[in-house]
CSV table of C-alpha atoms in Angstrom, one decimal:
chain,number,residue,atom,x,y,z
A,1,LYS,CA,14.4,34.7,27.4
A,2,PRO,CA,10.8,35.9,27.2
A,3,HIS,CA,8.3,33.3,25.9
A,4,THR,CA,5.5,34.8,23.7
A,5,ASP,CA,3.8,31.9,22.1
A,6,SER,CA,0.8,32.2,24.4
A,7,VAL,CA,0.2,35.8,23.2
A,8,LYS,CA,-0.1,34.8,19.5
A,9,PRO,CA,-3.8,33.7,19.4
A,10,ASN,CA,-4.9,37.2,20.7
A,11,HIS,CA,-3.6,39.0,17.6
A,12,GLY,CA,-5.4,39.5,14.4
A,13,SER,CA,-2.5,37.9,12.4
A,14,PRO,CA,-0.7,35.3,14.7
A,15,GLN,CA,1.5,34.1,11.8
A,16,ALA,CA,3.0,37.5,11.2
A,17,LYS,CA,3.6,38.0,14.9
A,18,GLY,CA,5.2,34.6,15.2
A,19,ASP,CA,7.6,35.4,12.3
A,20,LYS,CA,8.5,38.7,14.1
A,21,THR,CA,9.1,36.8,17.4
A,22,ASN,CA,11.1,33.9,16.0
A,23,GLY,CA,13.0,35.8,13.3
A,24,SER,CA,13.7,39.5,12.9
A,25,ASP,CA,13.2,40.6,16.5
A,26,PHE,CA,14.4,38.1,19.0
A,27,GLY,CA,13.7,40.3,22.0
A,28,TYR,CA,10.0,41.1,21.1
A,29,VAL,CA,7.6,40.5,24.0
A,30,GLY,CA,4.3,41.8,22.7
A,31,ILE,CA,3.4,44.5,25.2
A,32,ASP,CA,2.2,46.8,22.3
A,33,ALA,CA,-0.7,44.3,21.8
A,34,ILE,CA,-2.4,46.0,24.8
A,35,LEU,CA,-3.4,48.8,22.4
A,36,GLU,CA,-5.3,46.4,20.1
A,37,GLN,CA,-6.9,44.8,23.2
A,38,MET,CA,-8.1,48.2,24.4
A,39,ARG,CA,-9.3,49.1,21.0
A,40,ARG,CA,-11.4,46.0,20.7
A,41,LYS,CA,-12.9,46.4,24.2
A,42,ALA,CA,-13.7,50.1,23.5
A,43,MET,CA,-15.3,49.1,20.1
A,44,LYS,CA,-17.5,46.6,21.9
A,45,GLN,CA,-18.6,48.9,24.7
A,46,GLY,CA,-19.1,52.0,22.6
A,47,PHE,CA,-18.7,55.6,23.8
A,48,GLU,CA,-20.9,58.2,25.5
A,49,PHE,CA,-20.8,61.9,25.0
A,50,ASN,CA,-23.2,64.4,26.6
A,51,ILE,CA,-23.2,67.9,25.2
A,52,MET,CA,-25.3,70.9,26.4
A,53,VAL,CA,-26.2,73.9,24.3
A,54,VAL,CA,-27.1,77.1,26.0
A,55,GLY,CA,-28.1,80.4,24.4
A,56,GLN,CA,-31.2,82.5,23.7
A,57,SER,CA,-33.7,81.5,21.1
A,58,GLY,CA,-32.9,82.0,17.4
A,59,LEU,CA,-29.1,81.7,17.6
A,60,GLY,CA,-29.1,78.4,15.7
A,61,LYS,CA,-28.3,75.9,18.5
A,62,SER,CA,-30.2,73.0,17.0
A,63,THR,CA,-28.9,73.7,13.5
A,64,LEU,CA,-25.3,73.7,14.8
A,65,MET,CA,-25.7,70.4,16.6
A,66,ASN,CA,-27.2,68.8,13.4
A,67,THR,CA,-24.3,70.3,11.4
A,68,LEU,CA,-21.7,68.9,13.9
A,69,PHE,CA,-22.9,65.4,13.7
A,70,LYS,CA,-24.3,65.5,10.2
A,71,SER,CA,-27.6,64.1,11.3
A,72,LYS,CA,-30.8,65.2,13.0
A,73,VAL,CA,-29.6,64.9,16.6
A,74,SER,CA,-31.2,68.0,18.1
A,75,ARG,CA,-34.8,69.1,18.4
A,76,LYS,CA,-35.9,71.7,15.9
A,77,SER,CA,-37.8,74.6,17.5
A,78,VAL,CA,-41.4,74.6,16.5
A,79,GLN,CA,-43.3,77.8,16.4
A,80,PRO,CA,-45.8,77.6,19.3
A,81,ASN,CA,-48.9,79.8,19.8
A,82,PRO,CA,-48.0,83.5,20.3
A,83,GLU,CA,-48.8,83.4,24.0
A,84,GLU,CA,-46.6,80.3,24.5
A,85,ARG,CA,-43.7,81.5,22.4
A,86,ILE,CA,-41.5,82.4,25.4
A,87,PRO,CA,-41.5,79.7,28.1
A,88,LYS,CA,-42.1,81.0,31.6
A,89,THR,CA,-39.1,79.1,32.9
A,90,ILE,CA,-36.1,77.4,31.5
A,91,GLU,CA,-36.9,73.9,30.4
A,92,ILE,CA,-34.1,71.3,30.1
A,93,LYS,CA,-34.7,68.8,27.3
A,94,SER,CA,-32.3,65.8,26.6
A,95,ILE,CA,-32.4,63.8,23.4
A,96,SER,CA,-30.2,60.7,23.0
A,97,HIS,CA,-29.1,59.1,19.7
A,98,ASP,CA,-27.0,56.1,18.8
A,99,ILE,CA,-24.5,57.1,16.1
A,100,GLU,CA,-22.3,54.7,14.3
A,101,GLU,CA,-19.4,55.5,12.0
A,102,LYS,CA,-16.8,52.9,10.7
A,103,GLY,CA,-17.9,50.4,13.3
A,104,VAL,CA,-17.5,52.9,16.2
A,105,ARG,CA,-20.7,53.3,18.2
A,106,MET,CA,-21.4,56.4,20.2
A,107,LYS,CA,-24.4,57.3,22.4
A,108,LEU,CA,-24.8,61.0,21.9
A,109,THR,CA,-27.0,63.1,24.2
A,110,VAL,CA,-27.8,66.6,23.3
A,111,ILE,CA,-29.2,68.7,26.2
A,112,ASP,CA,-31.1,71.8,25.2
A,113,THR,CA,-32.2,74.7,27.4
A,114,PRO,CA,-35.1,76.5,25.7
A,115,GLY,CA,-36.1,79.6,27.6
A,116,PHE,CA,-32.6,80.7,28.6
A,117,GLY,CA,-32.1,84.4,28.2
A,118,ASP,CA,-35.5,85.0,26.7
A,119,GLN,CA,-37.2,86.8,29.6
A,120,ILE,CA,-37.3,90.6,30.2
A,121,ASN,CA,-35.7,89.9,33.6
A,122,ASN,CA,-33.1,87.2,33.2
A,123,GLU,CA,-31.9,87.3,36.8
A,124,ASN,CA,-30.6,83.9,38.0
A,125,CYS,CA,-31.6,82.2,34.8
A,126,TRP,CA,-28.5,80.1,35.1
A,127,GLN,CA,-29.7,78.4,38.2
A,128,PRO,CA,-31.8,75.6,36.7
A,129,ILE,CA,-28.8,74.7,34.4
A,130,MET,CA,-26.4,74.6,37.4
A,131,LYS,CA,-28.9,72.4,39.2
A,132,PHE,CA,-29.3,70.0,36.3
A,133,ILE,CA,-25.5,69.6,36.0
A,134,ASN,CA,-25.1,69.0,39.7
A,135,ASP,CA,-28.0,66.5,39.6
A,136,GLN,CA,-26.2,64.4,37.0
A,137,TYR,CA,-23.1,64.4,39.2
A,138,GLU,CA,-25.2,63.3,42.2
A,139,ALA,CA,-26.9,60.5,40.2
A,140,TYR,CA,-23.4,59.2,39.2
A,141,LEU,CA,-22.2,59.4,42.8
A,142,GLN,CA,-25.2,57.5,44.1
A,143,GLU,CA,-24.5,54.7,41.5
A,144,GLU,CA,-20.8,54.7,42.5
A,145,ILE,CA,-21.4,54.2,46.2
A,146,ASN,CA,-24.0,51.5,45.9
A,147,ILE,CA,-23.1,48.2,47.5
A,148,ASP,CA,-24.2,46.3,44.4
A,149,ARG,CA,-23.1,48.8,41.8
A,150,LYS,CA,-23.4,48.2,38.1
A,151,LYS,CA,-20.4,47.0,36.2
A,152,ARG,CA,-20.6,50.0,34.0
A,153,ILE,CA,-22.2,53.1,35.5
A,154,PRO,CA,-24.5,55.0,33.0
A,155,ASP,CA,-22.8,58.4,32.4
A,156,SER,CA,-25.3,61.2,32.2
A,157,ARG,CA,-22.8,63.9,33.4
A,158,VAL,CA,-22.5,66.9,31.1
A,159,HIS,CA,-19.2,66.7,29.4
A,160,CYS,CA,-19.3,70.0,27.5
A,161,CYS,CA,-21.4,73.1,27.4
A,162,ILE,CA,-21.4,75.1,24.2
A,163,TYR,CA,-22.4,78.7,25.0
A,164,PHE,CA,-23.8,80.7,22.2
A,165,ILE,CA,-22.9,84.4,22.2
A,166,PRO,CA,-25.2,86.7,20.1
A,167,PRO,CA,-23.2,88.3,17.2
A,168,THR,CA,-23.6,91.9,18.4
A,169,GLY,CA,-20.0,92.8,17.5
A,170,HIS,CA,-19.6,94.9,20.7
A,171,CYS,CA,-19.0,93.1,23.9
A,172,LEU,CA,-20.4,90.4,26.2
A,173,ARG,CA,-23.7,91.1,28.0
A,174,PRO,CA,-23.8,90.9,31.8
A,175,LEU,CA,-25.8,87.7,31.4
A,176,ASP,CA,-23.1,86.1,29.3
A,177,VAL,CA,-20.4,87.0,31.9
A,178,GLU,CA,-22.4,85.8,34.8
A,179,PHE,CA,-23.4,82.5,33.2
A,180,MET,CA,-19.8,81.6,32.1
A,181,ARG,CA,-18.3,82.8,35.4
A,182,ARG,CA,-20.5,80.5,37.5
A,183,LEU,CA,-20.8,77.5,35.1
A,184,SER,CA,-17.1,77.3,34.2
A,185,LYS,CA,-16.4,76.0,37.7
A,186,VAL,CA,-18.6,72.9,37.2
A,187,VAL,CA,-18.5,72.1,33.5
A,188,ASN,CA,-16.3,72.5,30.4
A,189,ILE,CA,-17.5,75.6,28.6
A,190,VAL,CA,-16.8,76.3,24.9
A,191,PRO,CA,-18.0,79.7,23.9
A,192,VAL,CA,-19.0,80.3,20.2
A,193,ILE,CA,-20.2,83.4,18.3
A,194,ALA,CA,-23.4,82.3,16.7
A,195,LYS,CA,-24.4,83.2,13.2
A,196,ALA,CA,-21.0,84.7,12.5
A,197,ASP,CA,-21.9,85.4,8.9
A,198,THR,CA,-23.7,88.5,10.1
A,199,LEU,CA,-20.3,90.1,10.9
A,200,THR,CA,-17.6,91.4,8.6
A,201,LEU,CA,-14.2,89.8,9.0
A,202,GLU,CA,-12.9,93.0,10.8
A,203,GLU,CA,-16.0,93.1,13.1
A,204,ARG,CA,-15.5,89.4,13.8
A,205,ASP,CA,-11.8,89.7,14.7
A,206,TYR,CA,-12.5,92.8,17.0
A,207,PHE,CA,-15.4,91.0,18.7
A,208,LYS,CA,-13.3,87.9,19.3
A,209,GLN,CA,-10.5,89.9,20.8
A,210,THR,CA,-12.9,91.9,23.0
A,211,ILE,CA,-14.5,88.7,24.3
A,212,ARG,CA,-11.1,87.1,25.1
A,213,GLU,CA,-10.1,90.2,27.1
A,214,GLU,CA,-13.5,90.2,29.0
A,215,LEU,CA,-13.0,86.5,29.8
A,216,ARG,CA,-9.6,87.2,31.3
A,217,ALA,CA,-10.8,90.3,33.2
A,218,ASN,CA,-13.6,88.3,34.8
A,219,GLY,CA,-11.5,85.3,35.6
A,220,ILE,CA,-13.5,83.0,33.4
A,221,ASP,CA,-11.6,79.8,32.5
A,222,VAL,CA,-13.2,78.2,29.4
A,223,TYR,CA,-12.1,75.0,27.8
A,224,PRO,CA,-9.2,74.1,27.2
A,225,GLN,CA,-8.2,75.3,30.7
A,226,LYS,CA,-4.5,76.3,31.0
A,227,GLU,CA,-4.1,74.6,34.4
A,228,PHE,CA,-5.0,71.2,33.0
A,229,ASP,CA,-2.4,71.1,30.2
A,230,GLU,CA,-0.4,67.9,30.8
A,231,ASP,CA,2.9,68.7,29.1
A,232,ALA,CA,4.6,71.1,26.7
A,233,GLU,CA,3.2,69.5,23.6
A,234,ASP,CA,-0.4,69.8,25.1
A,235,ARG,CA,0.3,73.4,26.0
A,236,MET,CA,1.5,74.3,22.5
A,237,ILE,CA,-1.6,72.7,20.9
A,238,ASN,CA,-4.0,74.2,23.4
A,239,ASP,CA,-2.5,77.7,23.2
A,240,LYS,CA,-3.4,77.8,19.5
A,241,ILE,CA,-7.0,76.8,20.4
A,242,ARG,CA,-7.1,79.4,23.1
A,243,GLU,CA,-6.1,82.1,20.6
A,244,MET,CA,-9.1,81.2,18.5
A,245,ILE,CA,-11.7,81.1,21.2
A,246,PRO,CA,-14.5,82.0,20.9
A,247,PHE,CA,-15.1,80.2,17.6
A,248,ALA,CA,-17.1,82.3,15.1
A,249,VAL,CA,-19.4,79.6,13.6
A,250,VAL,CA,-22.1,79.3,11.0
A,251,GLY,CA,-24.4,76.3,11.0
A,252,SER,CA,-26.4,74.8,8.2
A,253,ASP,CA,-27.9,71.4,7.4
A,254,GLN,CA,-28.7,72.3,3.8
A,255,GLU,CA,-26.6,70.7,1.1
A,256,TYR,CA,-25.5,72.5,-2.1
A,257,GLN,CA,-23.3,71.8,-5.1
A,258,VAL,CA,-20.3,74.1,-5.4
A,259,ASN,CA,-17.8,73.4,-8.2
A,260,GLY,CA,-19.1,69.9,-8.5
A,261,LYS,CA,-18.7,69.1,-4.7
A,262,ARG,CA,-21.5,68.6,-2.2
A,263,ILE,CA,-21.1,71.0,0.7
A,264,LEU,CA,-23.1,72.1,3.7
A,265,GLY,CA,-23.8,75.8,3.5
A,266,ARG,CA,-26.0,78.9,3.4
A,267,LYS,CA,-27.0,80.3,0.0
A,268,THR,CA,-27.2,84.1,-0.3
A,269,LYS,CA,-27.6,86.5,-3.2
A,270,TRP,CA,-23.9,87.1,-3.4
A,271,GLY,CA,-22.7,83.5,-3.0
A,272,THR,CA,-22.7,80.4,-0.8
A,273,ILE,CA,-21.2,80.4,2.7
A,274,GLU,CA,-19.5,77.0,3.1
A,275,VAL,CA,-19.8,75.8,6.7
A,276,GLU,CA,-16.7,73.6,6.6
A,277,ASN,CA,-14.5,76.1,4.7
A,278,ILE,CA,-12.1,77.7,7.2
A,279,ALA,CA,-11.9,80.8,5.0
A,280,HIS,CA,-15.6,81.3,5.6
A,281,CYS,CA,-16.1,80.5,9.3
A,282,GLU,CA,-14.5,78.6,12.2
A,283,PHE,CA,-16.9,75.7,12.3
A,284,ALA,CA,-14.3,73.2,11.3
A,285,TYR,CA,-12.1,74.2,14.2
A,286,LEU,CA,-15.0,73.7,16.6
A,287,ARG,CA,-15.8,70.3,15.1
A,288,ASP,CA,-12.2,69.2,15.4
A,289,LEU,CA,-11.9,70.3,19.0
A,290,LEU,CA,-15.1,68.6,20.1
A,291,ILE,CA,-14.9,65.4,18.1
A,292,ARG,CA,-11.6,64.7,16.4
A,293,THR,CA,-8.9,65.8,18.8
A,294,HIS,CA,-10.2,66.6,22.3
A,295,MET,CA,-13.4,64.6,22.9
A,296,GLN,CA,-11.6,62.1,25.3
A,297,ASN,CA,-9.8,64.9,27.1
A,298,ILE,CA,-13.1,66.8,27.6
A,299,LYS,CA,-14.5,63.6,29.2
A,300,ASP,CA,-11.4,63.1,31.3
A,301,ILE,CA,-11.5,66.6,32.7
A,302,THR,CA,-15.2,66.2,33.5
A,303,GLY,CA,-14.5,63.0,35.4
A,304,SER,CA,-11.2,63.8,37.1
A,305,ILE,CA,-11.7,67.5,37.8
A,306,HIS,CA,-15.3,68.7,37.8
A,307,TYR,CA,-17.0,65.5,39.1
A,308,GLU,CA,-14.2,64.8,41.5
A,309,THR,CA,-14.6,68.3,43.0
A,310,TYR,CA,-18.3,67.6,43.5
A,311,ARG,CA,-17.7,64.2,44.9
A,312,VAL,CA,-15.2,65.4,47.5
A,313,ARG,CA,-17.5,68.1,48.7
A,314,ARG,CA,-20.5,65.7,49.0
A,315,LEU,CA,-18.5,63.1,50.8
A,316,ASN,CA,-17.1,65.7,53.2
A,317,GLU,CA,-20.6,66.9,53.9
A,318,SER,CA,-21.8,63.3,54.6
A,319,ASN,CA,-18.9,62.8,57.0
A,320,GLY,CA,-19.9,66.1,58.7
A,321,HIS,CA,-23.1,64.4,59.9
A,322,PHE,CA,-25.7,65.9,57.6
A,323,THR,CA,-27.1,66.2,54.1
A,324,PRO,CA,-29.6,64.0,52.4
A,325,HIS,CA,-29.6,63.1,48.7
A,326,PRO,CA,-30.6,66.1,46.6
A,327,SER,CA,-32.6,63.7,44.5
A,328,ASP,CA,-34.7,62.9,47.6
A,329,HIS,CA,-35.2,66.6,48.4
A,330,PRO,CA,-34.9,68.5,45.1
A,331,ALA,CA,-36.5,71.6,46.7
A,332,GLU,CA,-33.7,71.8,49.2
A,333,LEU,CA,-30.9,72.1,46.5
A,334,LYS,CA,-29.6,75.7,46.7
A,335,THR,CA,-29.4,77.3,43.3
A,336,ASN,CA,-25.7,77.8,43.6
A,337,GLY,CA,-25.1,74.1,43.7
A,338,GLN,CA,-24.8,74.0,47.6
A,339,HIS,CA,-27.1,71.9,49.7
A,340,GLU,CA,-29.2,72.8,52.7
A,341,GLU,CA,-28.6,71.1,56.0
A,342,GLN,CA,-31.2,68.4,56.7
A,343,PRO,CA,-31.7,66.0,59.6
A,344,ASN,CA,-31.8,62.9,57.5
A,345,ALA,CA,-28.3,61.5,57.0
A,346,LEU,CA,-27.0,59.5,54.0
A,347,GLN,CA,-27.2,56.4,56.2
A,348,ALA,CA,-30.8,56.1,55.2
A,349,ASN,CA,-29.8,54.3,52.0
A,350,GLY,CA,-27.5,52.0,53.9
A,351,VAL,CA,-24.3,53.4,52.3
A,352,ALA,CA,-22.6,55.0,55.3
A,353,ALA,CA,-19.8,52.5,55.2
A,354,GLN,CA,-19.2,53.2,51.5
A,355,HIS,CA,-19.1,56.9,52.2
A,356,GLU,CA,-16.6,56.3,55.0
A,357,ALA,CA,-14.4,54.2,52.8
A,358,LEU,CA,-14.5,56.5,49.8
A,359,SER,CA,-13.7,59.5,51.9
A,360,HIS,CA,-10.4,58.0,53.0
A,361,GLU,CA,-9.3,57.8,49.3
A,362,MET,CA,-9.3,61.6,49.0
């Protein structure tokens, strides 16, 4: 018969577990205790989540991030001098915060892209963002193939990109289509209609339907991707989410009292728009997707699909006798995420053997 006495000290209440073993459930082994062990380990390590926000100025990107996490996690745009108001190029700014709730610690990194879509000519303005995402994959790969690699590799990979669509009520702009078409291949994209309180309910529903049709017509696969549904239950849950995309959201970090309750909202002459009220906007659905139900899945798809695709391509290139580290030659990184051929091989870092070993795993 199984002997379980040695397992008892690992449980929070050994006496209760002992009673269960010796009394009511003679066949109990204690395999379910692995869940508690995993929970304790995860609580000690904490979690990382990296979220990128992309959209032109004035769509409420920083406000929405602050609303999502109910704290000042994103930079607030400051009004610069008139001649500096529109950056010449897209800057990419990351801000990290340690957030704790009920004993769970999370390192949240918000990556902002001021300057995106603000030029008269926005041709190729997605390229610096694509380069940034690939650079994070490259940094993780280099850590992974080191001989003396860290016990826990710092994860700066972009797990999710929230793309802000202006509330025009008509259709997607060519810039929106081009950005999502290219970036959906390397990162999880969640499109949202910004400042949705500027649309009537009928306009909002029509706009959402139009966007869904345009996404399908252009072969743009936003999160949650149909091909990654794990089972019928997953498919049923994700189908409901796919029917709601893009989320029509309103952000606000202002608190008001409504019927004696504190709420986040926007006060107007005709009433208060409650950010977390699903009758007013779809912010609650977005929050649930990103934080309460799908955060781990978003991270898993980043690691097992998007990063793995990048890793396989890079290791195949290295076995094909060329390609330096993009971090060594940032100028040589092509804007579509591909790398120029260079004479210096990856062996320069003394990791040829690791590349060879890893390539056999594929």
